[in-house]
CSV table of C-alpha atoms and ligand atoms in Angstrom, one decimal:
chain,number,residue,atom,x,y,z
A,1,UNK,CA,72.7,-247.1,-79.4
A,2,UNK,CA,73.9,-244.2,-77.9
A,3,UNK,CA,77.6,-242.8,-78.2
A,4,UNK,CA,77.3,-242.9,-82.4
A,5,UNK,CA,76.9,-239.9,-84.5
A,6,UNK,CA,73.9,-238.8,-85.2
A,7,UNK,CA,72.6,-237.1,-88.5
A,8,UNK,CA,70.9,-233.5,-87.0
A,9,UNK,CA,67.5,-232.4,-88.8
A,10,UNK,CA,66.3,-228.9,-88.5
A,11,UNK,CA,63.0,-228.7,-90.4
A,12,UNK,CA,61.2,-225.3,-91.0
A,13,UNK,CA,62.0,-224.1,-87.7
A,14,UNK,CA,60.4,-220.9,-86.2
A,15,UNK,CA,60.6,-219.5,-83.0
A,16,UNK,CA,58.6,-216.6,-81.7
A,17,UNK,CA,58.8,-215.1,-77.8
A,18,UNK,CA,56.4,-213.5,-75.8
A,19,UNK,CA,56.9,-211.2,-73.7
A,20,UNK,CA,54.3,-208.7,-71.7
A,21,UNK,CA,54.8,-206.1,-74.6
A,22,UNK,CA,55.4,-207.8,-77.6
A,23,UNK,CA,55.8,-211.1,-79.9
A,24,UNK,CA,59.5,-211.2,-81.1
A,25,UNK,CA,59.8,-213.3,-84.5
A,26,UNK,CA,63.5,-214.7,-83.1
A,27,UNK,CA,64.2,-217.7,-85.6
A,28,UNK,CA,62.1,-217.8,-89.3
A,29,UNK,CA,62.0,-220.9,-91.4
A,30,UNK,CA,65.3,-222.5,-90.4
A,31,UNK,CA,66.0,-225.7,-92.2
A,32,UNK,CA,69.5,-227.5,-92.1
A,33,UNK,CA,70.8,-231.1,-92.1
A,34,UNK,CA,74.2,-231.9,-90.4
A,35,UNK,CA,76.0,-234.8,-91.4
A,36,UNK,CA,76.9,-237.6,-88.9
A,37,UNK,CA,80.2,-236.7,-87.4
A,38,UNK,CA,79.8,-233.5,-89.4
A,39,UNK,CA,81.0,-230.0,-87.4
A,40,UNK,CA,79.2,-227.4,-88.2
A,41,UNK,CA,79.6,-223.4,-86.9
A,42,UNK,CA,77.0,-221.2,-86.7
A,43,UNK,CA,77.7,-217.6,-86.7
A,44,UNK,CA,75.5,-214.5,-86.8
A,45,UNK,CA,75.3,-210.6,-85.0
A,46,UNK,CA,74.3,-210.7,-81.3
A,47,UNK,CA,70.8,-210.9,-81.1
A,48,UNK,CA,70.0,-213.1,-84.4
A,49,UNK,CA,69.6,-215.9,-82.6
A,50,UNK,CA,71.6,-218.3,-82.0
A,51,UNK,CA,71.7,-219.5,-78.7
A,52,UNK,CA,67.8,-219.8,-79.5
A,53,UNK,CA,68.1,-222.4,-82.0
A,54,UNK,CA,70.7,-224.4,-80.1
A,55,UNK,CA,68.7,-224.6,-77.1
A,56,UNK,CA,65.9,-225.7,-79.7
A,57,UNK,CA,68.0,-228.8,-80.9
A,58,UNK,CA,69.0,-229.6,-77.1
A,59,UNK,CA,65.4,-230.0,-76.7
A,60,UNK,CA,64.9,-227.0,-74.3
A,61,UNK,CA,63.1,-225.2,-76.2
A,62,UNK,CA,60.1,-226.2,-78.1
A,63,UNK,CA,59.9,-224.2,-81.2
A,64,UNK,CA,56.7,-222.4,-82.4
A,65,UNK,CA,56.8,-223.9,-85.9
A,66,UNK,CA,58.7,-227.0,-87.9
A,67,UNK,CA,60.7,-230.1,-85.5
A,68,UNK,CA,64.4,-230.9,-84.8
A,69,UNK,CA,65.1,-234.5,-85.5
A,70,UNK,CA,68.2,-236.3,-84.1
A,71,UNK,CA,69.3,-239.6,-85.2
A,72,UNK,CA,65.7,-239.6,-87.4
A,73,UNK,CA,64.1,-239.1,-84.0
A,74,UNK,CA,62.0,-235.8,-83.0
A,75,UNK,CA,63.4,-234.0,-80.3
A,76,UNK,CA,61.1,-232.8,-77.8
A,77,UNK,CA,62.6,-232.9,-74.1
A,78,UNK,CA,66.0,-233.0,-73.2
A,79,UNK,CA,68.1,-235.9,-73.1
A,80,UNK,CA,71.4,-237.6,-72.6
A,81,UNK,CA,71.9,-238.2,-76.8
A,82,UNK,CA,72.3,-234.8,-76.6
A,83,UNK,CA,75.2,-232.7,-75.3
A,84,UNK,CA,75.2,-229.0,-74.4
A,85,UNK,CA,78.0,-227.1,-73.2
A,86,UNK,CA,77.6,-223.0,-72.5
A,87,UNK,CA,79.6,-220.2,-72.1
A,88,UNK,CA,79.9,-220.6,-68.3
A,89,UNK,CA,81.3,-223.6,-67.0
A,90,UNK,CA,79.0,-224.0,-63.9
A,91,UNK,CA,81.6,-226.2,-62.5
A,92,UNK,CA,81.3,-227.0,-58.8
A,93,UNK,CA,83.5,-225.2,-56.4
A,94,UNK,CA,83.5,-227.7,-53.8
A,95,UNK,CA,84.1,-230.9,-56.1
A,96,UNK,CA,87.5,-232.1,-57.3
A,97,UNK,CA,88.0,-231.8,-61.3
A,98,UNK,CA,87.3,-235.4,-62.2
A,99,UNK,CA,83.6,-235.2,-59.9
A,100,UNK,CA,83.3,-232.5,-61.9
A,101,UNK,CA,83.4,-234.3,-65.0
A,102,UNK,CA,81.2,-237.2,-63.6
A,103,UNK,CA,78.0,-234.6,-62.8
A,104,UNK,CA,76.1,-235.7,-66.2
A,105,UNK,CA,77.0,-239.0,-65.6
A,106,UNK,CA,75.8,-239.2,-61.8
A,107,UNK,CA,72.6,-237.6,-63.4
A,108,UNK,CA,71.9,-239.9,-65.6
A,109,UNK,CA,72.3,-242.6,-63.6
A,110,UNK,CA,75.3,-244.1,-65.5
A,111,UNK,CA,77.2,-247.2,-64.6
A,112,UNK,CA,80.0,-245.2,-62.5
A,113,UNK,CA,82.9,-247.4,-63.0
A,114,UNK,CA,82.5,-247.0,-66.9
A,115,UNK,CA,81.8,-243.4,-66.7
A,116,UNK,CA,84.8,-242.8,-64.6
A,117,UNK,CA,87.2,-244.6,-67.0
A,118,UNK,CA,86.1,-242.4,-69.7
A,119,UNK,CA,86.0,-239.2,-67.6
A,120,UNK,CA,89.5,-239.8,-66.6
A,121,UNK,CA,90.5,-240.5,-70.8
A,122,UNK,CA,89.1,-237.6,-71.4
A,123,UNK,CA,90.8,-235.3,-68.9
A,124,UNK,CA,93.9,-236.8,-69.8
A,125,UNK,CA,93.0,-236.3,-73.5
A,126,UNK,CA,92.4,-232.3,-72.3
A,127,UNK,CA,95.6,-232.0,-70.7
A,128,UNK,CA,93.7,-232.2,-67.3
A,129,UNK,CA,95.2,-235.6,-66.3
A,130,UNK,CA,97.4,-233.9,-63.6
A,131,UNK,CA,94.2,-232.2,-61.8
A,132,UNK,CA,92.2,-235.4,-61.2
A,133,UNK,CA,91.9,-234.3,-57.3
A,134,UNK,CA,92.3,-230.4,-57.3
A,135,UNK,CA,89.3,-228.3,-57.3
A,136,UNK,CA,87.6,-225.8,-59.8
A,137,UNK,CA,89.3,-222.6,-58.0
A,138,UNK,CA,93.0,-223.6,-58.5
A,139,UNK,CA,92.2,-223.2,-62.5
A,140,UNK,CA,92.4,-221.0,-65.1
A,141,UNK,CA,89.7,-220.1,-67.7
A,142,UNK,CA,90.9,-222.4,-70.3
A,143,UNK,CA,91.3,-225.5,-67.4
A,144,UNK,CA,88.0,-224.9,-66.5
A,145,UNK,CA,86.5,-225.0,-69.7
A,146,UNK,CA,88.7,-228.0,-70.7
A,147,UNK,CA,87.1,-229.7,-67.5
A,148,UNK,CA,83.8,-228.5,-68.9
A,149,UNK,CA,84.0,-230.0,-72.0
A,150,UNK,CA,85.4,-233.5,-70.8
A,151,UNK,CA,82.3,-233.8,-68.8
A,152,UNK,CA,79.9,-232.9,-71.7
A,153,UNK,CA,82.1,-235.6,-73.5
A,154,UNK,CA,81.9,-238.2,-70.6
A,155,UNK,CA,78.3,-239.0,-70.9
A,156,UNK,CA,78.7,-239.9,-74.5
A,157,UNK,CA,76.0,-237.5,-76.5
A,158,UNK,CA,75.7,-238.7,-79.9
A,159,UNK,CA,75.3,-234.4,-80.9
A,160,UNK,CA,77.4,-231.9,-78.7
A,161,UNK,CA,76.5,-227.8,-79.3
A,162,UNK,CA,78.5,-225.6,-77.8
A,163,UNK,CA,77.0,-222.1,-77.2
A,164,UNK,CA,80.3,-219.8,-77.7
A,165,UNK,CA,82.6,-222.2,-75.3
A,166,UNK,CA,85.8,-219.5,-75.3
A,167,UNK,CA,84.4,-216.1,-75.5
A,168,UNK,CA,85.3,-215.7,-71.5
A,169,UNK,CA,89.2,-217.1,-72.3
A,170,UNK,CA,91.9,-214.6,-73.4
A,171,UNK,CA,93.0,-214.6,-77.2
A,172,UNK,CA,96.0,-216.8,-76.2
A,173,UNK,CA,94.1,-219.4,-74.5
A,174,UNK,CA,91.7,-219.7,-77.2
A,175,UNK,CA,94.3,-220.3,-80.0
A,176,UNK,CA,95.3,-223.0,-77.4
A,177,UNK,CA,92.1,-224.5,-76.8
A,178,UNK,CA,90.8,-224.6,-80.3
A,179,UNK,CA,93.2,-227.2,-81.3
A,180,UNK,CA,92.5,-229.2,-78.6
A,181,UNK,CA,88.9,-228.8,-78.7
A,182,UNK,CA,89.0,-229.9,-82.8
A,183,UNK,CA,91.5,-232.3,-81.5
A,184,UNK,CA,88.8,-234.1,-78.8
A,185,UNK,CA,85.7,-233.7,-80.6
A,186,UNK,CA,87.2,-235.1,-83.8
A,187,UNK,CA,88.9,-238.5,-82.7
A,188,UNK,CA,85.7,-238.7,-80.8
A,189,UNK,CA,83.4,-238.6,-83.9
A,190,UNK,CA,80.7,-236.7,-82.9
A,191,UNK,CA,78.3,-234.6,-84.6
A,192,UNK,CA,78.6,-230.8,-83.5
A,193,UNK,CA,77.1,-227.4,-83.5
A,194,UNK,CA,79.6,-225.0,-82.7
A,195,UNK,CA,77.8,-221.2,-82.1
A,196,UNK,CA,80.5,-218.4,-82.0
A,197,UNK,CA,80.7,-214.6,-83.0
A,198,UNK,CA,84.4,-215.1,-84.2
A,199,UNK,CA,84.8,-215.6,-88.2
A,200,UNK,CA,88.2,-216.8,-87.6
A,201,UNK,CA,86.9,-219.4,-85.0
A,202,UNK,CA,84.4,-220.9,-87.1
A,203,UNK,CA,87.0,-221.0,-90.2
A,204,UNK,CA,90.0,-222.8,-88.4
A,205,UNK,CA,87.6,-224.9,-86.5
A,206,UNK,CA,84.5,-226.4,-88.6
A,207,UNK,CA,83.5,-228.1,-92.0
A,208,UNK,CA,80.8,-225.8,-92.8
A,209,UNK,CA,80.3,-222.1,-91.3
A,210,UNK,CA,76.4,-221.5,-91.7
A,211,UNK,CA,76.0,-217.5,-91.2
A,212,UNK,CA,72.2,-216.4,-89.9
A,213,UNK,CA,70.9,-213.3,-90.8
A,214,UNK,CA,70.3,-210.4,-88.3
A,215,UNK,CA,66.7,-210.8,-86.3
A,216,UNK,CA,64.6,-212.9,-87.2
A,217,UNK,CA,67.3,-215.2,-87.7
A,218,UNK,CA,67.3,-217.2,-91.2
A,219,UNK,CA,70.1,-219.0,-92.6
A,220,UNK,CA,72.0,-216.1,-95.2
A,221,UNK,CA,74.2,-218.6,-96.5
A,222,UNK,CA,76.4,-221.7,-95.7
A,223,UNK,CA,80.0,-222.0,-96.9
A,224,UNK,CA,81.9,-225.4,-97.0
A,225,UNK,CA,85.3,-225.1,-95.2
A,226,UNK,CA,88.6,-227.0,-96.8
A,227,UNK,CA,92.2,-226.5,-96.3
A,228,UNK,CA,94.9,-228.1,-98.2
A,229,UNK,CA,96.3,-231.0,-95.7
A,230,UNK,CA,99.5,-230.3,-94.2
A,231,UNK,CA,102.1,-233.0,-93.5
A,232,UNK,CA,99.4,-236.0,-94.8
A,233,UNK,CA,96.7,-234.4,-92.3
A,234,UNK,CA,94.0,-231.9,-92.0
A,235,UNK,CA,95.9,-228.9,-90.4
A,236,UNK,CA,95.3,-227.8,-86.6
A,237,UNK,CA,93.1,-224.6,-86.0
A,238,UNK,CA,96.3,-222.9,-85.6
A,239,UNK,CA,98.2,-224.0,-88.8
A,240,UNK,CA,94.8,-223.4,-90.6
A,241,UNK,CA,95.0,-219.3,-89.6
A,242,UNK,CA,98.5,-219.2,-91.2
A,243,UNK,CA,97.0,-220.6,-94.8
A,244,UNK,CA,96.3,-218.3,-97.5
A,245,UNK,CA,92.5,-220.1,-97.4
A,246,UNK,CA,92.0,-219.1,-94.6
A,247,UNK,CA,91.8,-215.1,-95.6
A,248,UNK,CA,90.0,-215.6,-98.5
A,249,UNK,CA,86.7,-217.4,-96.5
A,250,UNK,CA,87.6,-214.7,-93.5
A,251,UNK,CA,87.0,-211.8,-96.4
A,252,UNK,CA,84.0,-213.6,-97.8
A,253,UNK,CA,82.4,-214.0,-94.0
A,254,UNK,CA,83.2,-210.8,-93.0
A,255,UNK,CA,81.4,-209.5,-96.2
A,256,UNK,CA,78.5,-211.7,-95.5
A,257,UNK,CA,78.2,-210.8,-91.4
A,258,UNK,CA,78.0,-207.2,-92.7
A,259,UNK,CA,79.3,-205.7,-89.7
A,260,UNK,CA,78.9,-202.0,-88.8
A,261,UNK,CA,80.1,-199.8,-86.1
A,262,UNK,CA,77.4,-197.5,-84.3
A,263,UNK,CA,78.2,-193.9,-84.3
B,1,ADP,P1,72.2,-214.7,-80.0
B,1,ADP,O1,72.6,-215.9,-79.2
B,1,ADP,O2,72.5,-214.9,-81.4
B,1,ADP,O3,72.9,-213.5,-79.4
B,1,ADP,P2,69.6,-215.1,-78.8
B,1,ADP,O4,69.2,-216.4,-79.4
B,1,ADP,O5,70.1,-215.1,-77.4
B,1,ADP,O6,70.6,-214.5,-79.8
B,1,ADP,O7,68.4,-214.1,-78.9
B,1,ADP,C1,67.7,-213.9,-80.2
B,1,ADP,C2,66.6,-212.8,-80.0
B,1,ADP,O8,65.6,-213.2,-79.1
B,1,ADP,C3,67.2,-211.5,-79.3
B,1,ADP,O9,66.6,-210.4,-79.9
B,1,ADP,C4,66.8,-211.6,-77.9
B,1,ADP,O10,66.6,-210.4,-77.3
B,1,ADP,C5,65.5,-212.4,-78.0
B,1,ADP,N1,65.3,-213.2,-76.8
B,1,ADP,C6,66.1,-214.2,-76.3
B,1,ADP,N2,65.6,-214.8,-75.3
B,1,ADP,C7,64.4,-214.2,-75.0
B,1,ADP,C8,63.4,-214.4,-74.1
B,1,ADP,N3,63.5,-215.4,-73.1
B,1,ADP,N4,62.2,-213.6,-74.1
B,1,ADP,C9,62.1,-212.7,-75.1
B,1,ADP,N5,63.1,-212.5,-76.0
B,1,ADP,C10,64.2,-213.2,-76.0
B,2,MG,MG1,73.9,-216.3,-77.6
């Protein structure tokens, strides 16, 4: 039954690339479960791999050692349980907003009529419900990504991973965004991976910020995220900046991602 969340198993995962010169050890002896409806931020230095092990759970990827597991099932192709939404939107110049947001579905050979209903929720749930009928060049960044994410969203994945959604927006836009984003993908219940190279991102945003270590990439540590709730609620990525919990994990990640300037 597809549109549930899905418990995500990552067992002993390795991944090793070849290229003409060498054999690069990308990913070593990654293990970690997600919860159902659990979401999750994985952050690390360029490089440590990342984008590697979410194209590993998207089924992309086949890694050289250990096995991804969605829903108790082995991953080993791609497929419509699970959701992946990159950096670039790759949305389609020459279809309106809400054909856009059908593409998956088309793929996949959904029943159209349902699909559209939800696409349509979704946008609205975005703040796209104005630009049904307009096309991809009459938006800005953040539109385009919101479009983006309503068509990850319209085929139902029971796991979305989002390979650092924002980094192309403005700071504004993604303060914005973020609380709509958390906003979506939490009334919608899904699982998610959320891969970004901003501490303050993965704080505000995500349950659990699990911080890889520079090449290969193996999980340094993982650190639980909770705020105090704010008017009977769990605060909004935005209200969750202003809280003095939120500086304390941003020194402890900050401490952890042992950054360093060149030079
Ligand atoms: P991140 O997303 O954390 O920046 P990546 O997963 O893209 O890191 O890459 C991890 C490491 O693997 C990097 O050192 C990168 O250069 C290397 N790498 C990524 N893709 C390939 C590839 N197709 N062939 C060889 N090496 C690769
Ligand atoms: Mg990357």
């Amino acid at each position: 039954t597809q549109g549930s969340a899905q418990r995500i198993e990552i067992d002993n995962v390795s991944l090793r690339y070849f290229t003409r010169q060498a054999e690069i050890l990308a990913l070593s002896g990654i293990s970690l479960s997600i919860e159902p409806g659990e979401f999750v931020s994985l952050i690390g230095q360029s490089g440590c791999g990342k984008s590697t092990l979410l194209s590993i759970i998207a089924g992309i990827l086949p890694p050289s050692d250990g096995e991804v597991r969605v829903g108790g099932r082995r991953v080993t192709a791609p497929s419509p349980r699970i959701g992946y939404m990159l950096q670039q939107d790759y949305l389609f110049e020459w279809r309106t907003i809400l054909d856009n947001a059908l593409l998956g579905a088309e793929i996949q050979k959904r029943d159209m009529n349902e699909a559209r209903d939800r696409a349509v929720r979704l946008l609205e749930k975005c703040g796209m419900g104005n630009f049904l009928d307009q096309y991809p060049r009459a938006l800005s960044g953040g539109m385009r990504q919101r479009v983006a994410l309503a068509r990850t969203l319209t085929t139902n994945p029971d796991v979305v991973l989002l390979d650092e959604p924002f980094s192309a927006l403005d700071s504004q836009t993604r303060l914005a965004i973020a609380d709509e984003v958390v906003d979506v993908l939490r009334s919608e219940g899904k699982s998610v991976v959320l891969v970004t190279h901003d501490i303050g991102e993965a704080i505000s945003m995500t349950d659990r910020v699990v911080v890889l270590s520079r090449r290969p990439g193996r999980i340094k540590s993982q650190h639980a995220i909770s705020f105090p709730s704010v008017a009977g609620r769990r605060p909004t990525p935005f209200e969750a900046r202003g809280l003095p919990e939120f500086n304390a994990y941003f020194n402890t990640l900050w401490d952890e991602l042992d950054v360093h300037v060149e030079g």
